[in-house]
Structures are given as C-alpha cells and as structure tokens.
mmCIF file of N, CA, C and O in Angstrom:
data_model
loop_
_atom_site.group_PDB
_atom_site.id
_atom_site.type_symbol
_atom_site.label_atom_id
_atom_site.label_comp_id
_atom_site.label_asym_id
_atom_site.label_seq_id
_atom_site.Cartn_x
_atom_site.Cartn_y
_atom_site.Cartn_z
ATOM 1 N N ALA S 1 17.596 -10.892 10.156
ATOM 2 C CA ALA S 1 16.135 -10.427 11.156
ATOM 3 C C ALA S 1 15.169 -10.958 10.638
ATOM 4 O O ALA S 1 14.711 -10.687 9.553
ATOM 5 N N LEU S 2 13.972 -11.225 11.341
ATOM 6 C CA LEU S 2 12.627 -11.710 10.797
ATOM 7 C C LEU S 2 11.894 -10.181 11.112
ATOM 8 O O LEU S 2 11.113 -10.100 10.197
ATOM 9 N N TYR S 3 12.362 -9.601 12.027
ATOM 10 C CA TYR S 3 11.214 -8.161 12.084
ATOM 11 C C TYR S 3 12.299 -7.269 12.232
ATOM 12 O O TYR S 3 13.666 -7.240 12.368
ATOM 13 N N MET S 4 11.878 -6.164 11.526
ATOM 14 C CA MET S 4 12.295 -4.986 11.314
ATOM 15 C C MET S 4 11.377 -3.785 12.155
ATOM 16 O O MET S 4 10.375 -4.195 12.770
ATOM 17 N N SER S 5 12.476 -2.641 12.413
ATOM 18 C CA SER S 5 11.558 -1.703 13.157
ATOM 19 C C SER S 5 11.751 -0.236 12.480
ATOM 20 O O SER S 5 12.630 -0.089 11.843
ATOM 21 N N PHE S 6 11.126 0.827 12.523
ATOM 22 C CA PHE S 6 11.326 2.060 12.342
ATOM 23 C C PHE S 6 10.713 3.014 13.480
ATOM 24 O O PHE S 6 9.983 2.548 13.733
ATOM 25 N N SER S 7 11.477 4.230 13.776
ATOM 26 C CA SER S 7 10.792 5.432 14.118
ATOM 27 C C SER S 7 9.923 5.989 13.517
ATOM 28 O O SER S 7 10.511 6.564 12.619
ATOM 29 N N TYR S 8 9.025 6.485 14.206
ATOM 30 C CA TYR S 8 8.237 7.694 13.355
ATOM 31 C C TYR S 8 7.190 8.405 14.668
ATOM 32 O O TYR S 8 6.718 7.897 15.145
ATOM 33 N N ASN S 9 7.848 9.965 14.820
ATOM 34 C CA ASN S 9 6.755 10.774 15.839
ATOM 35 C C ASN S 9 6.871 10.110 17.105
ATOM 36 O O ASN S 9 6.302 9.960 17.754
ATOM 37 N N GLY S 10 8.352 9.663 17.417
ATOM 38 C CA GLY S 10 8.516 8.987 18.792
ATOM 39 C C GLY S 10 7.896 7.785 19.085
ATOM 40 O O GLY S 10 7.890 7.717 20.215
ATOM 41 N N ARG S 11 7.630 6.956 18.145
ATOM 42 C CA ARG S 11 6.915 5.939 18.033
ATOM 43 C C ARG S 11 7.837 4.716 17.401
ATOM 44 O O ARG S 11 8.330 5.098 16.366
ATOM 45 N N VAL S 12 7.940 3.482 17.979
ATOM 46 C CA VAL S 12 8.536 2.178 17.244
ATOM 47 C C VAL S 12 7.363 1.644 16.480
ATOM 48 O O VAL S 12 6.457 1.178 17.308
ATOM 49 N N PHE S 13 7.690 1.394 15.437
ATOM 50 C CA PHE S 13 6.597 0.741 14.415
ATOM 51 C C PHE S 13 7.364 -0.763 13.803
ATOM 52 O O PHE S 13 8.205 -0.521 13.311
ATOM 53 N N LEU S 14 6.619 -1.702 14.537
ATOM 54 C CA LEU S 14 7.350 -2.894 13.716
ATOM 55 C C LEU S 14 6.845 -3.348 12.518
ATOM 56 O O LEU S 14 5.566 -3.342 11.617
ATOM 57 N N THR S 15 7.846 -4.023 12.026
ATOM 58 C CA THR S 15 7.176 -4.655 10.361
ATOM 59 C C THR S 15 8.109 -5.732 10.296
ATOM 60 O O THR S 15 8.561 -6.042 10.891
ATOM 61 N N ASP S 16 7.792 -6.550 9.032
ATOM 62 C CA ASP S 16 8.485 -7.622 8.673
ATOM 63 C C ASP S 16 9.535 -7.600 7.885
ATOM 64 O O ASP S 16 10.291 -6.514 7.575
ATOM 65 N N SER S 17 10.640 -8.649 7.492
ATOM 66 C CA SER S 17 11.738 -8.278 6.791
ATOM 67 C C SER S 17 11.558 -7.585 5.544
ATOM 68 O O SER S 17 12.348 -6.606 5.100
ATOM 69 N N GLU S 18 10.622 -7.103 5.175
ATOM 70 C CA GLU S 18 10.224 -6.624 3.757
ATOM 71 C C GLU S 18 9.875 -5.469 3.770
ATOM 72 O O GLU S 18 9.224 -4.377 2.807
ATOM 73 N N GLY S 19 9.463 -4.955 5.127
ATOM 74 C CA GLY S 19 8.892 -3.178 5.692
ATOM 75 C C GLY S 19 7.309 -3.312 5.739
ATOM 76 O O GLY S 19 6.931 -2.169 5.702
ATOM 77 N N PHE S 20 6.411 -4.332 5.847
ATOM 78 C CA PHE S 20 5.404 -4.329 5.881
ATOM 79 C C PHE S 20 4.799 -4.236 7.522
ATOM 80 O O PHE S 20 5.417 -4.585 8.400
ATOM 81 N N LEU S 21 4.127 -3.477 7.589
ATOM 82 C CA LEU S 21 3.372 -3.299 9.233
ATOM 83 C C LEU S 21 2.976 -4.545 9.694
ATOM 84 O O LEU S 21 2.380 -5.290 9.121
ATOM 85 N N LEU S 22 3.472 -4.810 10.909
ATOM 86 C CA LEU S 22 3.151 -6.235 11.689
ATOM 87 C C LEU S 22 1.583 -5.620 12.243
ATOM 88 O O LEU S 22 0.528 -6.550 12.152
ATOM 89 N N ASN S 23 1.313 -4.673 12.567
ATOM 90 C CA ASN S 23 0.086 -4.091 13.070
ATOM 91 C C ASN S 23 -0.859 -3.187 12.332
ATOM 92 O O ASN S 23 -0.292 -1.912 12.231
ATOM 93 N N LYS S 24 -1.844 -3.552 11.564
ATOM 94 C CA LYS S 24 -2.750 -2.686 10.440
ATOM 95 C C LYS S 24 -2.995 -1.664 11.194
ATOM 96 O O LYS S 24 -3.509 -0.762 10.732
ATOM 97 N N ASP S 25 -3.305 -1.861 12.702
ATOM 98 C CA ASP S 25 -4.095 -0.759 13.310
ATOM 99 C C ASP S 25 -3.434 0.427 13.468
ATOM 100 O O ASP S 25 -3.852 1.426 13.950
ATOM 101 N N GLU S 26 -2.176 0.504 13.305
ATOM 102 C CA GLU S 26 -1.284 1.487 13.502
ATOM 103 C C GLU S 26 -1.118 2.336 12.338
ATOM 104 O O GLU S 26 -0.044 3.439 12.512
ATOM 105 N N TRP S 27 -1.848 2.034 10.926
ATOM 106 C CA TRP S 27 -1.729 3.033 10.010
ATOM 107 C C TRP S 27 -2.443 4.107 10.052
ATOM 108 O O TRP S 27 -3.489 4.284 10.880
ATOM 109 N N SER S 28 -1.527 5.099 9.696
ATOM 110 C CA SER S 28 -2.155 6.584 9.559
ATOM 111 C C SER S 28 -1.963 6.882 8.372
ATOM 112 O O SER S 28 -0.956 6.645 7.739
ATOM 113 N N GLU S 29 -2.439 8.087 7.956
ATOM 114 C CA GLU S 29 -1.944 8.771 6.973
ATOM 115 C C GLU S 29 -0.764 9.465 6.733
ATOM 116 O O GLU S 29 0.042 9.290 5.647
ATOM 117 N N ASN S 30 -0.304 9.952 7.844
ATOM 118 C CA ASN S 30 0.948 10.652 8.285
ATOM 119 C C ASN S 30 2.096 9.698 8.008
ATOM 120 O O ASN S 30 3.216 10.028 7.230
ATOM 121 N N LEU S 31 1.768 8.436 8.744
ATOM 122 C CA LEU S 31 2.801 7.274 8.660
ATOM 123 C C LEU S 31 2.723 6.678 7.172
ATOM 124 O O LEU S 31 3.912 6.560 6.418
ATOM 125 N N MET S 32 1.970 6.511 6.488
ATOM 126 C CA MET S 32 1.811 6.421 4.593
ATOM 127 C C MET S 32 2.779 7.339 3.990
ATOM 128 O O MET S 32 3.425 6.997 3.341
ATOM 129 N N LEU S 33 2.743 8.624 4.211
ATOM 130 C CA LEU S 33 3.755 9.434 3.746
ATOM 131 C C LEU S 33 5.035 9.494 4.222
ATOM 132 O O LEU S 33 5.987 9.446 3.711
ATOM 133 N N PHE S 34 5.060 9.161 5.531
ATOM 134 C CA PHE S 34 6.646 8.584 5.902
ATOM 135 C C PHE S 34 7.238 7.735 5.598
ATOM 136 O O PHE S 34 8.257 7.518 4.835
ATOM 137 N N MET S 35 6.283 6.562 5.090
ATOM 138 C CA MET S 35 7.199 5.160 4.714
ATOM 139 C C MET S 35 7.278 5.410 3.196
ATOM 140 O O MET S 35 8.228 4.616 2.737
ATOM 141 N N ALA S 36 6.336 6.142 2.439
ATOM 142 C CA ALA S 36 6.749 6.592 1.198
ATOM 143 C C ALA S 36 7.980 7.392 0.913
ATOM 144 O O ALA S 36 8.600 7.049 -0.037
ATOM 145 N N GLN S 37 8.418 8.129 1.852
ATOM 146 C CA GLN S 37 9.133 8.910 1.784
ATOM 147 C C GLN S 37 10.508 8.260 2.116
ATOM 148 O O GLN S 37 11.640 8.235 0.948
ATOM 149 N N ASN S 38 10.289 7.122 2.765
ATOM 150 C CA ASN S 38 11.464 6.268 3.039
ATOM 151 C C ASN S 38 11.915 5.519 1.858
ATOM 152 O O ASN S 38 12.780 4.558 1.244
ATOM 153 N N LEU S 39 10.614 5.468 0.874
ATOM 154 C CA LEU S 39 10.733 4.269 -0.220
ATOM 155 C C LEU S 39 11.275 4.919 -1.443
ATOM 156 O O LEU S 39 11.145 5.205 -2.529
ATOM 157 N N GLY S 40 11.183 6.485 -1.340
ATOM 158 C CA GLY S 40 11.868 7.400 -2.233
ATOM 159 C C GLY S 40 10.508 7.996 -3.088
ATOM 160 O O GLY S 40 10.776 8.465 -4.061
ATOM 161 N N LEU S 41 9.243 8.008 -2.596
ATOM 162 C CA LEU S 41 8.383 8.043 -3.240
ATOM 163 C C LEU S 41 7.410 9.615 -2.671
ATOM 164 O O LEU S 41 7.315 9.522 -1.395
ATOM 165 N N THR S 42 7.140 10.409 -3.721
ATOM 166 C CA THR S 42 6.499 11.455 -3.487
ATOM 167 C C THR S 42 5.004 11.379 -3.736
ATOM 168 O O THR S 42 4.776 10.998 -4.674
ATOM 169 N N LEU S 43 4.110 10.935 -2.745
ATOM 170 C CA LEU S 43 2.807 10.785 -3.057
ATOM 171 C C LEU S 43 1.614 11.665 -3.745
ATOM 172 O O LEU S 43 1.536 12.867 -3.316
ATOM 173 N N THR S 44 1.267 11.391 -4.974
ATOM 174 C CA THR S 44 0.151 12.347 -5.370
ATOM 175 C C THR S 44 -0.878 11.925 -5.293
ATOM 176 O O THR S 44 -1.076 10.605 -4.615
ATOM 177 N N GLU S 45 -2.078 12.603 -5.780
ATOM 178 C CA GLU S 45 -3.624 11.821 -5.553
ATOM 179 C C GLU S 45 -3.957 10.531 -6.208
ATOM 180 O O GLU S 45 -4.491 9.882 -5.500
ATOM 181 N N GLN S 46 -2.936 10.472 -7.282
ATOM 182 C CA GLN S 46 -3.074 9.115 -7.892
ATOM 183 C C GLN S 46 -2.429 7.938 -6.724
ATOM 184 O O GLN S 46 -3.124 6.684 -6.959
ATOM 185 N N HIS S 47 -1.628 8.149 -6.631
ATOM 186 C CA HIS S 47 -1.005 7.068 -5.496
ATOM 187 C C HIS S 47 -1.932 6.938 -4.589
ATOM 188 O O HIS S 47 -2.243 5.831 -4.230
ATOM 189 N N LYS S 48 -2.484 7.863 -4.267
ATOM 190 C CA LYS S 48 -3.330 8.016 -2.780
ATOM 191 C C LYS S 48 -4.708 7.076 -3.041
ATOM 192 O O LYS S 48 -5.272 6.286 -2.590
ATOM 193 N N ILE S 49 -5.241 7.485 -4.387
ATOM 194 C CA ILE S 49 -6.396 6.751 -5.059
ATOM 195 C C ILE S 49 -6.160 5.068 -4.822
ATOM 196 O O ILE S 49 -7.077 4.213 -4.339
ATOM 197 N N VAL S 50 -4.907 4.707 -5.475
ATOM 198 C CA VAL S 50 -4.444 3.364 -5.714
ATOM 199 C C VAL S 50 -4.639 2.907 -4.130
ATOM 200 O O VAL S 50 -4.922 1.761 -3.809
ATOM 201 N N ILE S 51 -3.707 3.405 -3.039
ATOM 202 C CA ILE S 51 -3.413 2.776 -1.651
ATOM 203 C C ILE S 51 -4.829 2.720 -1.223
ATOM 204 O O ILE S 51 -4.940 2.120 -0.342
ATOM 205 N N TYR S 52 -5.790 3.716 -1.502
ATOM 206 C CA TYR S 52 -6.970 3.838 -0.521
ATOM 207 C C TYR S 52 -8.126 2.649 -1.495
ATOM 208 O O TYR S 52 -8.654 2.293 -0.449
ATOM 209 N N GLU S 53 -7.774 2.524 -2.709
ATOM 210 C CA GLU S 53 -8.543 1.174 -3.293
ATOM 211 C C GLU S 53 -8.200 0.374 -2.173
ATOM 212 O O GLU S 53 -8.764 -0.789 -2.210
ATOM 213 N N VAL S 54 -6.789 -0.223 -2.255
ATOM 214 C CA VAL S 54 -6.273 -1.231 -1.921
ATOM 215 C C VAL S 54 -6.849 -1.397 -0.660
ATOM 216 O O VAL S 54 -7.133 -2.609 -0.037
ATOM 217 N N ARG S 55 -7.095 -0.646 0.795
ATOM 218 C CA ARG S 55 -7.273 -0.243 1.772
ATOM 219 C C ARG S 55 -8.611 -0.887 1.775
ATOM 220 O O ARG S 55 -9.608 -1.840 2.595
ATOM 221 N N ALA S 56 -9.398 -0.590 1.084
ATOM 222 C CA ALA S 56 -11.157 -0.709 0.582
ATOM 223 C C ALA S 56 -11.116 -2.297 0.261
ATOM 224 O O ALA S 56 -11.934 -2.677 0.827
ATOM 225 N N TYR S 57 -10.414 -2.866 -0.521
ATOM 226 C CA TYR S 57 -10.363 -3.828 -0.928
ATOM 227 C C TYR S 57 -9.971 -5.038 0.085
ATOM 228 O O TYR S 57 -10.931 -5.906 0.150
ATOM 229 N N TYR S 58 -9.280 -4.435 1.169
ATOM 230 C CA TYR S 58 -8.672 -5.396 2.169
ATOM 231 C C TYR S 58 -9.838 -5.544 3.205
ATOM 232 O O TYR S 58 -10.096 -6.314 3.506
ATOM 233 N N LYS S 59 -10.664 -4.408 3.366
ATOM 234 C CA LYS S 59 -11.987 -4.182 4.225
ATOM 235 C C LYS S 59 -12.441 -5.099 3.984
ATOM 236 O O LYS S 59 -13.593 -5.832 4.873
ATOM 237 N N GLU S 60 -13.208 -5.299 2.734
ATOM 238 C CA GLU S 60 -14.345 -6.168 2.084
ATOM 239 C C GLU S 60 -13.655 -7.408 1.914
ATOM 240 O O GLU S 60 -14.496 -8.470 2.299
ATOM 241 N N TYR S 61 -12.472 -7.769 1.655
ATOM 242 C CA TYR S 61 -11.941 -9.251 1.307
ATOM 243 C C TYR S 61 -11.087 -9.984 2.471
ATOM 244 O O TYR S 61 -10.698 -11.277 2.179
ATOM 245 N N ALA S 62 -10.616 -8.647 3.440
ATOM 246 C CA ALA S 62 -9.453 -9.550 4.025
ATOM 247 C C ALA S 62 -8.287 -10.212 3.646
ATOM 248 O O ALA S 62 -7.538 -10.746 4.017
ATOM 249 N N THR S 63 -7.979 -9.811 2.409
ATOM 250 C CA THR S 63 -6.548 -9.915 1.758
ATOM 251 C C THR S 63 -6.597 -9.071 0.787
ATOM 252 O O THR S 63 -7.339 -8.129 0.872
ATOM 253 N N THR S 64 -5.227 -8.579 0.573
ATOM 254 C CA THR S 64 -4.543 -7.798 -0.391
ATOM 255 C C THR S 64 -4.901 -8.018 -1.749
ATOM 256 O O THR S 64 -4.385 -8.991 -2.154
ATOM 257 N N PRO S 65 -5.289 -7.328 -2.797
ATOM 258 C CA PRO S 65 -5.209 -7.436 -4.280
ATOM 259 C C PRO S 65 -3.892 -7.791 -4.992
ATOM 260 O O PRO S 65 -3.101 -6.833 -4.850
ATOM 261 N N ALA S 66 -3.973 -8.593 -5.871
ATOM 262 C CA ALA S 66 -2.500 -8.676 -6.490
ATOM 263 C C ALA S 66 -2.698 -8.088 -7.721
ATOM 264 O O ALA S 66 -3.948 -7.335 -8.053
ATOM 265 N N MET S 67 -1.614 -7.895 -8.293
ATOM 266 C CA MET S 67 -1.946 -6.734 -9.493
ATOM 267 C C MET S 67 -2.974 -7.076 -10.249
ATOM 268 O O MET S 67 -3.878 -5.915 -10.919
ATOM 269 N N ARG S 68 -3.465 -8.105 -11.061
ATOM 270 C CA ARG S 68 -4.887 -8.289 -11.883
ATOM 271 C C ARG S 68 -5.798 -7.794 -11.448
ATOM 272 O O ARG S 68 -6.583 -7.134 -11.630
ATOM 273 N N VAL S 69 -6.041 -7.877 -10.209
ATOM 274 C CA VAL S 69 -7.354 -8.135 -9.130
ATOM 275 C C VAL S 69 -7.309 -6.281 -9.011
ATOM 276 O O VAL S 69 -8.094 -5.710 -9.098
ATOM 277 N N LEU S 70 -5.825 -5.705 -8.669
ATOM 278 C CA LEU S 70 -6.182 -3.979 -8.482
ATOM 279 C C LEU S 70 -6.367 -3.567 -9.714
ATOM 280 O O LEU S 70 -7.408 -2.954 -9.558
ATOM 281 N N ILE S 71 -5.837 -3.981 -10.875
ATOM 282 C CA ILE S 71 -6.366 -3.381 -12.185
ATOM 283 C C ILE S 71 -8.013 -3.432 -12.260
ATOM 284 O O ILE S 71 -8.404 -2.458 -12.556
ATOM 285 N N THR S 72 -8.460 -4.584 -12.144
ATOM 286 C CA THR S 72 -9.786 -4.890 -12.568
ATOM 287 C C THR S 72 -10.665 -4.003 -11.296
ATOM 288 O O THR S 72 -11.665 -3.380 -11.524
ATOM 289 N N THR S 73 -10.149 -3.996 -9.693
ATOM 290 C CA THR S 73 -11.014 -3.196 -9.063
ATOM 291 C C THR S 73 -10.585 -1.591 -9.292
ATOM 292 O O THR S 73 -11.830 -0.883 -9.280
ATOM 293 N N LEU S 74 -9.587 -1.216 -9.810
ATOM 294 C CA LEU S 74 -9.545 0.268 -10.262
ATOM 295 C C LEU S 74 -10.626 0.519 -11.327
ATOM 296 O O LEU S 74 -11.137 1.704 -11.390
ATOM 297 N N LYS S 75 -10.612 -0.066 -12.274
ATOM 298 C CA LYS S 75 -11.894 -0.147 -13.880
ATOM 299 C C LYS S 75 -12.924 0.183 -13.030
ATOM 300 O O LYS S 75 -14.243 1.248 -13.496
ATOM 301 N N LYS S 76 -13.118 -0.815 -11.961
ATOM 302 C CA LYS S 76 -14.872 -0.952 -11.739
ATOM 303 C C LYS S 76 -15.111 0.167 -10.590
ATOM 304 O O LYS S 76 -16.111 0.796 -10.590
ATOM 305 N N LYS S 77 -14.049 0.627 -9.697
ATOM 306 C CA LYS S 77 -14.247 2.077 -8.921
ATOM 307 C C LYS S 77 -14.244 3.307 -9.919
ATOM 308 O O LYS S 77 -14.188 4.305 -9.375
ATOM 309 N N GLY S 78 -14.219 3.153 -11.030
ATOM 310 C CA GLY S 78 -14.090 4.437 -12.139
ATOM 311 C C GLY S 78 -12.856 4.866 -12.447
ATOM 312 O O GLY S 78 -12.817 6.263 -12.720
ATOM 313 N N HIS S 79 -11.867 4.538 -11.947
ATOM 314 C CA HIS S 79 -10.563 5.037 -12.345
ATOM 315 C C HIS S 79 -9.620 4.314 -13.050
ATOM 316 O O HIS S 79 -8.630 4.187 -13.333
ATOM 317 N N THR S 80 -10.191 4.557 -14.541
ATOM 318 C CA THR S 80 -9.867 3.955 -15.818
ATOM 319 C C THR S 80 -8.535 4.166 -16.014
ATOM 320 O O THR S 80 -7.406 3.411 -16.577
ATOM 321 N N ASP S 81 -8.118 5.481 -15.629
ATOM 322 C CA ASP S 81 -6.823 6.346 -16.064
ATOM 323 C C ASP S 81 -5.582 5.608 -15.328
ATOM 324 O O ASP S 81 -4.494 5.645 -15.842
ATOM 325 N N LEU S 82 -6.024 4.764 -13.913
ATOM 326 C CA LEU S 82 -4.925 4.005 -13.329
ATOM 327 C C LEU S 82 -5.024 2.860 -13.579
ATOM 328 O O LEU S 82 -3.933 2.199 -13.105
ATOM 329 N N ALA S 83 -6.064 2.119 -14.141
ATOM 330 C CA ALA S 83 -6.241 0.790 -14.494
ATOM 331 C C ALA S 83 -5.191 0.318 -15.210
ATOM 332 O O ALA S 83 -5.943 -0.564 -16.245
ATOM 333 N N SER S 84 -4.027 0.587 -15.527
ATOM 334 C CA SER S 84 -2.916 -0.057 -16.447
ATOM 335 C C SER S 84 -2.176 -0.722 -15.909
ATOM 336 O O SER S 84 -1.633 0.628 -14.993
ATOM 337 N N SER S 85 -1.364 -1.658 -16.081
ATOM 338 C CA SER S 85 0.183 -1.585 -15.518
ATOM 339 C C SER S 85 0.983 -0.926 -15.863
ATOM 340 O O SER S 85 2.211 -0.794 -14.919
ATOM 341 N N VAL S 86 1.064 -0.026 -17.125
ATOM 342 C CA VAL S 86 2.228 0.675 -17.343
ATOM 343 C C VAL S 86 1.915 2.256 -16.647
ATOM 344 O O VAL S 86 2.815 2.560 -15.938
ATOM 345 N N THR S 87 0.490 2.492 -16.140
ATOM 346 C CA THR S 87 0.645 3.700 -15.161
ATOM 347 C C THR S 87 0.898 3.387 -13.652
ATOM 348 O O THR S 87 1.834 4.314 -13.214
ATOM 349 N N LEU S 88 0.406 1.683 -13.459
ATOM 350 C CA LEU S 88 0.638 1.654 -11.980
ATOM 351 C C LEU S 88 2.434 1.376 -12.006
ATOM 352 O O LEU S 88 2.912 1.771 -10.743
ATOM 353 N N ALA S 89 2.791 0.913 -12.846
ATOM 354 C CA ALA S 89 4.544 0.850 -13.129
ATOM 355 C C ALA S 89 5.240 1.950 -12.908
ATOM 356 O O ALA S 89 6.063 2.177 -11.859
ATOM 357 N N ARG S 90 4.658 3.080 -13.365
ATOM 358 C CA ARG S 90 5.001 4.734 -13.337
ATOM 359 C C ARG S 90 4.856 4.935 -11.979
ATOM 360 O O ARG S 90 5.687 5.741 -11.349
ATOM 361 N N LEU S 91 3.934 4.774 -11.332
ATOM 362 C CA LEU S 91 3.728 5.302 -9.682
ATOM 363 C C LEU S 91 4.561 4.555 -8.883
ATOM 364 O O LEU S 91 4.920 5.070 -7.921
ATOM 365 N N PHE S 92 4.505 3.292 -9.000
ATOM 366 C CA PHE S 92 5.037 2.270 -7.902
ATOM 367 C C PHE S 92 5.947 1.539 -8.966
ATOM 368 O O PHE S 92 5.895 0.474 -9.215
ATOM 369 N N PRO S 93 7.196 2.027 -8.753
ATOM 370 C CA PRO S 93 8.210 1.516 -9.545
ATOM 371 C C PRO S 93 8.580 0.477 -9.085
ATOM 372 O O PRO S 93 9.148 -0.767 -9.660
ATOM 373 N N ASP S 94 8.856 -0.314 -8.020
ATOM 374 C CA ASP S 94 9.095 -1.302 -7.196
ATOM 375 C C ASP S 94 7.661 -2.399 -7.304
ATOM 376 O O ASP S 94 7.783 -3.437 -6.607
ATOM 377 N N GLY S 95 6.692 -2.232 -8.177
ATOM 378 C CA GLY S 95 5.397 -3.314 -7.963
ATOM 379 C C GLY S 95 4.180 -2.637 -7.098
ATOM 380 O O GLY S 95 4.581 -2.167 -6.057
ATOM 381 N N ALA S 96 3.451 -2.121 -8.189
ATOM 382 C CA ALA S 96 2.055 -1.166 -7.206
ATOM 383 C C ALA S 96 1.784 -2.373 -6.342
ATOM 384 O O ALA S 96 0.965 -1.756 -5.430
ATOM 385 N N ALA S 97 1.188 -3.771 -6.614
ATOM 386 C CA ALA S 97 0.006 -4.450 -5.778
ATOM 387 C C ALA S 97 0.681 -4.436 -4.272
ATOM 388 O O ALA S 97 0.445 -4.250 -3.169
ATOM 389 N N LYS S 98 2.347 -4.641 -4.426
ATOM 390 C CA LYS S 98 3.484 -4.876 -3.003
ATOM 391 C C LYS S 98 3.296 -3.467 -2.436
ATOM 392 O O LYS S 98 3.209 -3.382 -1.391
ATOM 393 N N THR S 99 3.984 -2.160 -3.085
ATOM 394 C CA THR S 99 3.845 -1.166 -2.448
ATOM 395 C C THR S 99 2.644 -0.601 -2.247
ATOM 396 O O THR S 99 2.885 -0.044 -1.033
ATOM 397 N N ALA S 100 1.864 -0.668 -2.788
ATOM 398 C CA ALA S 100 0.542 0.138 -2.556
ATOM 399 C C ALA S 100 -0.363 -0.247 -1.053
ATOM 400 O O ALA S 100 -0.328 0.179 0.234
ATOM 401 N N ALA S 101 0.236 -2.101 -0.720
ATOM 402 C CA ALA S 101 -0.178 -2.760 0.086
ATOM 403 C C ALA S 101 0.464 -2.099 1.297
ATOM 404 O O ALA S 101 0.117 -1.988 2.316
ATOM 405 N N LYS S 102 1.907 -2.144 1.094
ATOM 406 C CA LYS S 102 2.645 -1.706 2.052
ATOM 407 C C LYS S 102 2.369 -0.393 2.558
ATOM 408 O O LYS S 102 2.577 -0.354 3.835
ATOM 409 N N LEU S 103 2.006 0.833 1.766
ATOM 410 C CA LEU S 103 1.652 1.856 2.262
ATOM 411 C C LEU S 103 0.555 1.996 2.971
ATOM 412 O O LEU S 103 -0.056 3.101 3.362
ATOM 413 N N ALA S 104 -0.242 1.347 2.775
ATOM 414 C CA ALA S 104 -1.792 0.854 3.241
ATOM 415 C C ALA S 104 -1.833 0.389 4.320
ATOM 416 O O ALA S 104 -2.869 0.210 5.143
ATOM 417 N N GLY S 105 -0.255 0.185 4.825
ATOM 418 C CA GLY S 105 -0.245 -0.603 6.052
ATOM 419 C C GLY S 105 -0.441 -2.213 6.192
ATOM 420 O O GLY S 105 -1.232 -2.717 7.468
ATOM 421 N N LEU S 106 -0.573 -2.466 5.191
ATOM 422 C CA LEU S 106 -1.347 -3.892 5.023
ATOM 423 C C LEU S 106 -0.502 -4.919 4.876
ATOM 424 O O LEU S 106 0.690 -4.878 3.978
ATOM 425 N N PRO S 107 -0.792 -6.351 4.985
ATOM 426 C CA PRO S 107 -0.005 -7.544 4.630
ATOM 427 C C PRO S 107 0.407 -7.452 3.001
ATOM 428 O O PRO S 107 -0.478 -6.955 2.222
ATOM 429 N N LYS S 108 1.580 -8.183 2.668
ATOM 430 C CA LYS S 108 2.016 -8.197 1.636
ATOM 431 C C LYS S 108 0.828 -8.967 0.517
ATOM 432 O O LYS S 108 0.463 -10.021 1.294
ATOM 433 N N PRO S 109 0.507 -8.745 -0.686
ATOM 434 C CA PRO S 109 -0.520 -9.684 -1.449
ATOM 435 C C PRO S 109 0.002 -11.028 -1.274
ATOM 436 O O PRO S 109 1.249 -10.773 -1.562
ATOM 437 N N VAL S 110 -0.785 -12.081 -1.220
ATOM 438 C CA VAL S 110 -0.519 -13.241 -1.299
ATOM 439 C C VAL S 110 0.678 -13.949 -2.446
ATOM 440 O O VAL S 110 1.202 -14.252 -2.404
ATOM 441 N N LYS S 111 -0.279 -13.381 -4.060
ATOM 442 C CA LYS S 111 0.477 -13.744 -5.140
ATOM 443 C C LYS S 111 2.024 -13.360 -5.482
ATOM 444 O O LYS S 111 2.334 -13.091 -6.566
ATOM 445 N N CYS S 112 2.151 -11.994 -4.559
ATOM 446 C CA CYS S 112 3.346 -11.488 -4.958
ATOM 447 C C CYS S 112 4.780 -11.916 -4.414
ATOM 448 O O CYS S 112 4.592 -12.321 -3.281
ATOM 449 N N ILE S 113 5.663 -11.944 -5.304
ATOM 450 C CA ILE S 113 6.669 -12.724 -4.819
ATOM 451 C C ILE S 113 7.959 -11.743 -3.998
ATOM 452 O O ILE S 113 7.908 -10.447 -4.179
#
C-alpha cells in the first residue's frame, strides 16, 4: 500500500508507507506522544527539544534537516549536549533525523534513505 493510516482519539490519520503524516497540519503534541509510543519510544525533554527544533527548522526552510544539519542546528541553538550523533542515536535508535521528522508530523528528510 502506498498509504497507511492509524486511528487516534476517534480520528483517522493518513500516513505514507513509512508512517510519516500526510497532512502536517494535523500534528499535535498528543499525537506526537501517541506516535512515539507506537515506535516504542517514551519521549523525554531531550526528545522533545530535538523534535521541536526540527519543527522550527521546517518552518524556516520548508524542509526537514538531514542528520548533519540537525546536529549543526542543535549546536547553534545552544543544545550542545544533544548535538552529537552518538547522543541522537541513543535517543532515536531508528535514525534521529528520520524519527524526529516523523514525530514532528513532517515529511521525511530528503537525504534519508
């Protein structure tokens, strides 16, 4: 199937075949927590910082950051503790750029396989 969907709070949300929301305007913090749960993640403040930075980046550049850009962005915003591939891999074992974009309700980063 090209499209998939899941139900949350009595509503159906459409995603692509990899689980990225098709309509980014449907995103909410509660939806983010629900999607994270489905991925087996319990979101901490650190997770949320990364996800919100991805959202801020998207707002500014209309694209989601690939890994290197994500690390640079976190550094620039003063989140030096999070700005390493090791830390991000620990937070998001399936790939930080991809998973953070997914949980931010945004399209998959272009450079992500």
